[in-house]
Each structure stands twice: as structure tokens, then as C-alpha cells.
Amino acid sequence: MTGYNRIALLTDFGVSSPYVGQIRLSLAESLPGIPVIDLISDLPAFRSDLAAYLLPALIRDMPRGTLYLAVVDPGVGGNRLAIALEADGNLFIGPDNGLLAMVFRHALSSSVQRIDWRPETMSPSFHGRDLFAPVAVAMTLGCPLDMTPMDFADLQGEVWPEDIPMVIYKDTFGNLITGLRAAILQSSDLVCVKGRRLHRVRTFNEVPVGTAFWYENAFGLVELAVNQGSAAHELGIQVGDEISLIPSLKFCPGVD
Amino acid sequence: MTGYNRIALLTDFGVSSPYVGQIRLSLAESLPGIPVIDLISDLPAFRSDLAAYLLPALIRDMPRGTLYLAVVDPGVGGNRLAIALEADGNLFIGPDNGLLAMVFRHALSSSVQRIDWRPETMSPSFHGRDLFAPVAVAMTLGCPLDMTPMDFADLQGEVWPEDIPMVIYKDTFGNLITGLRAAILQSSDLVCVKGRRLHRVRTFNEVPVGTAFWYENAFGLVELAVNQGSAAHELGIQVGDEISLIPSLKFCPGVD
Amino acid sequence: MTGYNRIALLTDFGVSSPYVGQIRLSLAESLPGIPVIDLISDLPAFRSDLAAYLLPALIRDMPRGTLYLAVVDPGVGGNRLAIALEADGNLFIGPDNGLLAMVFRHALSSSVQRIDWRPETMSPSFHGRDLFAPVAVAMTLGCPLDMTPMDFADLQGEVWPEDIPMVIYKDTFGNLITGLRAAILQSSDLVCVKGRRLHRVRTFNEVPVGTAFWYENAFGLVELAVNQGSAAHELGIQVGDEISLIPSLKFCPGVD
């Protein structure tokens, strides 16, 4: 064993499809005693450019020593590379399409390798099962694999900004998670979306039922929400839509 | 260990969101060998008053010695209490908002404690991950926690009725589960909903495809269903809607 | 133990209902160390005649030594039989309604038994929890059960064709899986659906975004798909709809 004690799956495969199940069943053969957790199965479909901003937030407070199998992979079967990224005691396996870009950007210590190994047979459309899962097994067991160290400068997404003012995820309740870390905003900043100005609150029940607001969610990101309602419905916006910020006016307390 | 051999999660977090996954990943760090099962992830959102009636039914035939982490928590971050309820060999951890009210009402033996312990840092919006999950870990491992015995009379929901004539859950098929235990009805009672009168049958295939009926479901509750169809669609009702009963007329067999 | 190292669940119960969770919780009591995987929870509802064609494809590349609990069971509580099918090192437990027909049709070695054992109490509507799960426990532990060998000729679905030109499953992305094994088609065959002719490609990114095509999916079946889009939406077809084939014209390369 190499110190990875559990495997977490981060995919856009959907909760109601057999793809995650096939990966889990494959892993169970070789790693029957390793917990495998579906951390998220509905990353924004095909949008590694958006999912990239959710990943470091999702793992921020999770236990170290986790192997993350991360698959949002519209280029599967083409010439995109497969990579293994060690970052701050965790290992990330996935396609080189920017999906892991923000994980390595925010890591304090990290190294990345291109995965050159390929299985004898491999579906051209399901590398999650046929390539990334066997790599996860090998790296959990400490088996050597054909890999080549890479420079971070050669990774896709290396030039992307650290934050994006955009909705990157909608949860079950209709809450809208953005690609902005709350730590870069002032408490008094307003979020502007479709002409609506949202104030910051600390948590849901500080406003009346039905009221829209923004807050720092449990992942550290700016989230648009409605107390006991759906922000997606109330605000009429979707994943991929942009938002804007109105910085607090220090001498105009009436606005805040 | 304290005799809790597995953990079951009962939440309204939704199946397609990372919240259950984060709880599972947190539990896997401290309790790698303990099975963790998502018993239900789509309890009626924000409606602890409805979910309360589903919980004792859901656990009725489940194995003893289970720790249930139960979270429908619209008041998260406010001043609602956190409680730990021992009931008939199981342990329930969750918010004191009535969610556990029917579990303790129907328990043969039980005791309840207020959870005074708090973690060093805690998201104001996700106590499932930051408060209830660590409490579950501690109580599974038998670690002492700062807790205070409570009187049942002080719990939220203590005065709620034992049954409610209301739809409390819609399943994948569109079957509608009510807050009525079937044991309190006569077999010949009719359920009336939006002007429709539904007769009782034993199971689905006793009526033609497309026919609506009520029956005692596998949890012991009155459920409205359609053979190979959706009762929600056919009857045009939703979670939270009321139903009424027409007691059987002993001398009018033509009605039944 | 009998050589079954893990249990996989194949059901139409839906991902957002407590039925799969109750089965898992029941299994966890008796088999705490056995991995239990939800391989698929959204088999076509009530349609064992369609799900039958998905099962052998789903398990084709999965590890041997798996016990599959397979439940699409509209006849639950009626007089349909319960069966246990050993096929190529795996065990399948489920209703005798054709659901397992293609598994045994494609098996190289197999045997089937009628399950005569019944539990003391059993819900008439949820044999997955009350009959099939306890049978799975007993057979995993090697406990003897009251069973009777059957002839394959007596199984439901025994006369069904080996392939059906029909959509049998829609995945999260809107990809449409058919009941045709790709191996029986020529690469140059066209799939015709609602007047549209679809060419074969190897994988998604070989066509422009938004283009519809067919390909051999990771399960070996003919699948209709759109690059980064929904074939279900683009083609306007659903599970249960028929497709047709246009064989390649060897002397008319312009068509292909």
C-alpha cells in the first residue's frame, strides 16, 4: 500500500447510470477492503472548465490520503493525455483537460506525471472504467506503472484564472455554486445577477423563507441561494451563466 | 465500539449532490471498516414535519444496532438543538426539529440527550458534515462527548399526532406514501383524494395495468399507487397534499 | 463462503428512493465485510423484457465471482417464480419473468434452480428486500436453501430473440442504448431512426459537437449518441421505441 486509504469518485456520469457502478465493481475485485465513495457524480457534463473550480473546494475539508478518480472527459478516445497528480498528500487520476488545473494551482506541494501505461484492451469511450480505474488500483497497491514526469506548464488549464464569476454547479435544492472563492470578497460585496442584487448572509435561516442571498458555502465558494427555495428557479439562471460583483461602498452604508 | 455496527444516512440532501459524499468520505477516515449506507437521500426537502412520519416506517424492519444520521435541517446554523436519541437498540443523531419525533413516540424504550459538544470549526450551513458526522464517529467508537440528558416533553414535535392524513413522500415510480399507518385502517376503508375513491388491494398485480388503488406498503404505511403507472401523475397530487378516509359501511357492501 | 466475493444490485427501484437502501442495510447486517455495489438502479421500470438485453452487456467485462441481485418485478406478490441462475462463475437471483433470459442464453455454462424457500413474513410488494436479499445472504454464506433444479426450457423469455432493434435504456447524457449487439453489425451499416440515418463512429470526439451517430458502446451494444449533446432530445425517441438497420451497400460507397 502507498498510503492511499480510500478512493473517491468525481465524475459527470450521473447518479442514474451504470458507469459509476461498473467502476466500483471493477475496483471491488482488486481492492475489496478499500472504501470507495461517490463524492460527486453530477459534475457539469462535458465542462471540465467549470468542474475544475469545484474540485479544490470539494476536497478542501476532506481527509488526506485519498485517491481521487476524477472524470469529466469529453475528449475520451482522442489524443488528450492521462495524468496522475500528487497534491498535498492526495492523488488525483484523470484526463489532462483542465479538470485538475485548480487542484494543482492551489496545492502547496505537488507533482504530476503523464500516464503512459495502457491496458491490453480499452473501450474508446469509457476510460474511467478501462484506464483510470486500473491505474487507481495499481497506485493504491503500489504497483509500478509506466509514467513520465511532466512540467506543470505543459498541463491544460495552466493559464486559467484562479476564480471565475460564473455559476459552476446547481445542487438538488437549486442552490447555485459559483467559481468564486468567498475569501476574495468583502462581506459587504453584493452579487449581481440578471439585475438582481444579492446581499451576503451567514446561513439560510437568517432571511425570511423565499428570500435570495449569497453566502460562503461549506466548500468556501460564493453560493447563491434562497431560504427553503430554489435559487435556480427564482433567479432564472443556470450552470454556465455569468454573475458580477458590486464592491461594497464604504461610505454608503445604506446600500449594504 | 459501542454496539453500533453500521451507519445509515437519512437526508434531504438529494442523490445528485456532493453533500452525502462528503459525509461518507469524512466517516471513511475514522471508521474505514464500518458499512455506511445511504438509506434515503430525498426525504421531503426542508419538511422535518413530514419526514418525521417516514422515519419509523423506514426503520421498522431494518436490523438493530444501527446508527442513523438523520438530517432534514432548514434551521441549520440557528438555535435549534442537536440531539442523540437511543431507541430500541438503535441510535439517532440529528437536529431537534421534530424529525425524530415519531421515532421516539413509537419506541418501546428510549432516552435522549442534547449534544453540547461542538467542533473547533463548523460551517454554519452544513452541520451534517461538521457536527453530526463527527458525533456519529465518536459515538460509534465509544468516545465520550459533552451531552446533557433531556426530557422527551422538551423535544420539538412532542405534541404532533401519531398519524397524519397527508402525502409525505413520492417515490421514483410516482407512488405516494402517506403519513397513515395501515394498521389503523380497516381493509375495507376507502381513501379519498381529489374526488377519487381508492380501494385497498394487497399488491400491484391484483388490479389491471393503469388502475389506482391504496395498499399497505412494505414499510407499513398507506400508499397510493397505480399498477405500472404513476399515482402522482394519475391523481394529480403531490407531497404535502391531504387525503381523507371513508370508513367502510358495514351494511353497504356495494360501496366496497 | 461459496466463492461469491461481492454483491451487485441491478434494479428499477430508482436512485432516489429508499428501496435500494433498505436492501443494502439488510445485507450489511449479515454480510458486513462483503462489498455491495449498486451497478444500476434505473433499469427500465416494469420492463423485464427490455432490461433482459442490458444485463449480459452490463456484466460482460465485470469481475467473475459476483452475486447479482436483479429485480425488475412488476409481478411481485403474484405467482411468478423466483430463480437462482449460475452462469459462468456468477450467480443471479431474481424473478422468473425473462429478466435473466439473455444472461443464460449467452452463458457458456449455467444451471438454474427454482427458489422454493420463503421467509416467515414477507411483504407482498417488496420481494427484493424480503425474499431475494435473504436468499443472497444464504447463498453467499453457503447455507442450504430449499431449491429445485429447473430446465431452461421452462424459464420465461426462453423463446425471445437474441437481439432486439429497440431502445432499451437512456443514460444521464441522453445516450440511447439499443438491444443490438454491435458485433452482429457491419461497421458500414446505418442505423435508421425516425427518418434519420446515423453512421457509425468509434468514439464521441470524432464528430463535431452536436452531431448524432451510432457506435459500439463500452458494453458491446449499439448506442445512439450526440457529441456533447442528448440523442434522446435530438432524435426525439425514448426507451421502447424501435430502430431499423440499413445494411451497407458494398458497391455504393457514397452511401457510407
CSV table of C-alpha atoms in Angstrom, one decimal, chain B residues 5-8 15 24 33 35-42 54 57-64 66 68 169-173 175 177 202-206 215-219 223 226-229, chain C residues 11-33 38 41-47 73-80 121-127 129-130:
chain,number,residue,atom,x,y,z
B,5,ASN,CA,-22.3,-1.9,13.7
B,6,ARG,CA,-23.3,0.2,10.7
B,7,ILE,CA,-24.3,3.8,9.9
B,8,ALA,CA,-27.3,4.7,7.8
B,15,VAL,CA,-28.8,11.9,-4.6
B,24,ARG,CA,-19.3,9.5,3.7
B,33,GLY,CA,-14.4,-0.8,8.3
B,35,PRO,CA,-20.6,-0.1,6.5
B,36,VAL,CA,-22.2,3.3,5.7
B,37,ILE,CA,-25.5,3.1,3.8
B,38,ASP,CA,-27.5,5.8,2.1
B,39,LEU,CA,-30.9,4.6,3.3
B,40,ILE,CA,-32.7,7.6,1.8
B,41,SER,CA,-31.3,10.9,0.4
B,42,ASP,CA,-34.5,12.5,-0.8
B,54,LEU,CA,-41.5,8.3,7.2
B,57,ALA,CA,-41.7,3.2,9.0
B,58,LEU,CA,-38.4,3.1,7.1
B,59,ILE,CA,-36.5,1.5,10.0
B,60,ARG,CA,-39.3,-0.8,11.2
B,61,ASP,CA,-37.8,-3.9,9.6
B,62,MET,CA,-34.2,-2.9,9.5
B,63,PRO,CA,-31.5,-4.6,11.6
B,64,ARG,CA,-31.0,-3.4,15.2
B,66,THR,CA,-27.7,0.8,13.5
B,68,TYR,CA,-28.9,6.6,12.0
B,169,TYR,CA,-43.2,11.0,0.1
B,170,LYS,CA,-43.3,10.3,-3.7
B,171,ASP,CA,-41.0,7.5,-4.9
B,172,THR,CA,-39.3,7.0,-8.2
B,173,PHE,CA,-42.4,5.3,-9.7
B,175,ASN,CA,-46.2,6.0,-5.8
B,177,ILE,CA,-46.7,7.3,0.6
B,202,ARG,CA,-52.8,-6.4,-1.4
B,203,THR,CA,-50.3,-5.8,-4.1
B,204,PHE,CA,-49.9,-4.2,-7.5
B,205,ASN,CA,-50.7,-7.0,-9.9
B,206,GLU,CA,-54.1,-7.6,-8.4
B,215,TYR,CA,-52.3,-0.7,-0.2
B,216,GLU,CA,-50.2,-1.3,2.9
B,217,ASN,CA,-46.7,-0.8,1.7
B,218,ALA,CA,-43.5,-2.6,2.7
B,219,PHE,CA,-43.0,0.0,5.5
B,223,GLU,CA,-49.6,4.2,0.0
B,226,VAL,CA,-51.1,2.7,-9.9
B,227,ASN,CA,-50.2,-0.7,-11.4
B,228,GLN,CA,-47.3,0.0,-13.7
B,229,GLY,CA,-48.0,3.7,-13.6
C,11,THR,CA,-32.9,-2.8,-10.2
C,12,ASP,CA,-35.5,-0.5,-11.5
C,13,PHE,CA,-36.1,1.0,-8.0
C,14,GLY,CA,-34.6,4.4,-8.8
C,15,VAL,CA,-31.7,6.1,-7.3
C,16,SER,CA,-33.8,8.4,-5.2
C,17,SER,CA,-35.9,6.0,-3.2
C,18,PRO,CA,-35.3,4.0,0.0
C,19,TYR,CA,-35.7,0.6,-1.6
C,20,VAL,CA,-32.1,0.0,-2.6
C,21,GLY,CA,-31.0,1.4,0.8
C,22,GLN,CA,-33.2,-1.0,2.7
C,23,ILE,CA,-31.7,-3.9,0.7
C,24,ARG,CA,-28.2,-2.7,1.5
C,25,LEU,CA,-28.9,-2.2,5.1
C,26,SER,CA,-30.4,-5.7,5.4
C,27,LEU,CA,-27.3,-7.2,3.6
C,28,ALA,CA,-24.9,-5.2,5.9
C,29,GLU,CA,-26.3,-7.0,8.9
C,30,SER,CA,-25.4,-10.5,7.8
C,31,LEU,CA,-22.5,-9.7,5.4
C,32,PRO,CA,-20.7,-6.7,6.8
C,33,GLY,CA,-17.5,-7.4,5.0
C,38,ASP,CA,-25.4,-0.5,-6.9
C,41,SER,CA,-30.8,1.3,-10.2
C,42,ASP,CA,-32.7,2.7,-13.1
C,43,LEU,CA,-33.3,-0.3,-15.3
C,44,PRO,CA,-36.4,0.4,-17.5
C,45,ALA,CA,-39.3,0.4,-15.0
C,46,PHE,CA,-41.5,-2.7,-15.1
C,47,ARG,CA,-39.8,-3.7,-18.4
C,73,ASP,CA,-40.5,-7.2,-10.8
C,74,PRO,CA,-44.0,-5.9,-11.9
C,75,GLY,CA,-45.5,-9.3,-11.0
C,76,VAL,CA,-44.3,-9.2,-7.4
C,77,GLY,CA,-46.7,-10.8,-5.0
C,78,GLY,CA,-48.3,-12.9,-7.8
C,79,ASN,CA,-47.4,-16.4,-8.9
C,80,ARG,CA,-44.2,-15.7,-10.9
C,121,THR,CA,-43.0,-13.0,6.8
C,122,MET,CA,-42.7,-11.2,3.5
C,123,SER,CA,-44.2,-8.0,2.1
C,124,PRO,CA,-46.3,-8.8,-0.9
C,125,SER,CA,-44.8,-5.8,-2.8
C,126,PHE,CA,-41.1,-5.9,-1.9
C,127,HIS,CA,-39.5,-9.3,-2.5
C,129,ARG,CA,-35.8,-6.9,0.4
C,130,ASP,CA,-37.8,-9.8,1.9
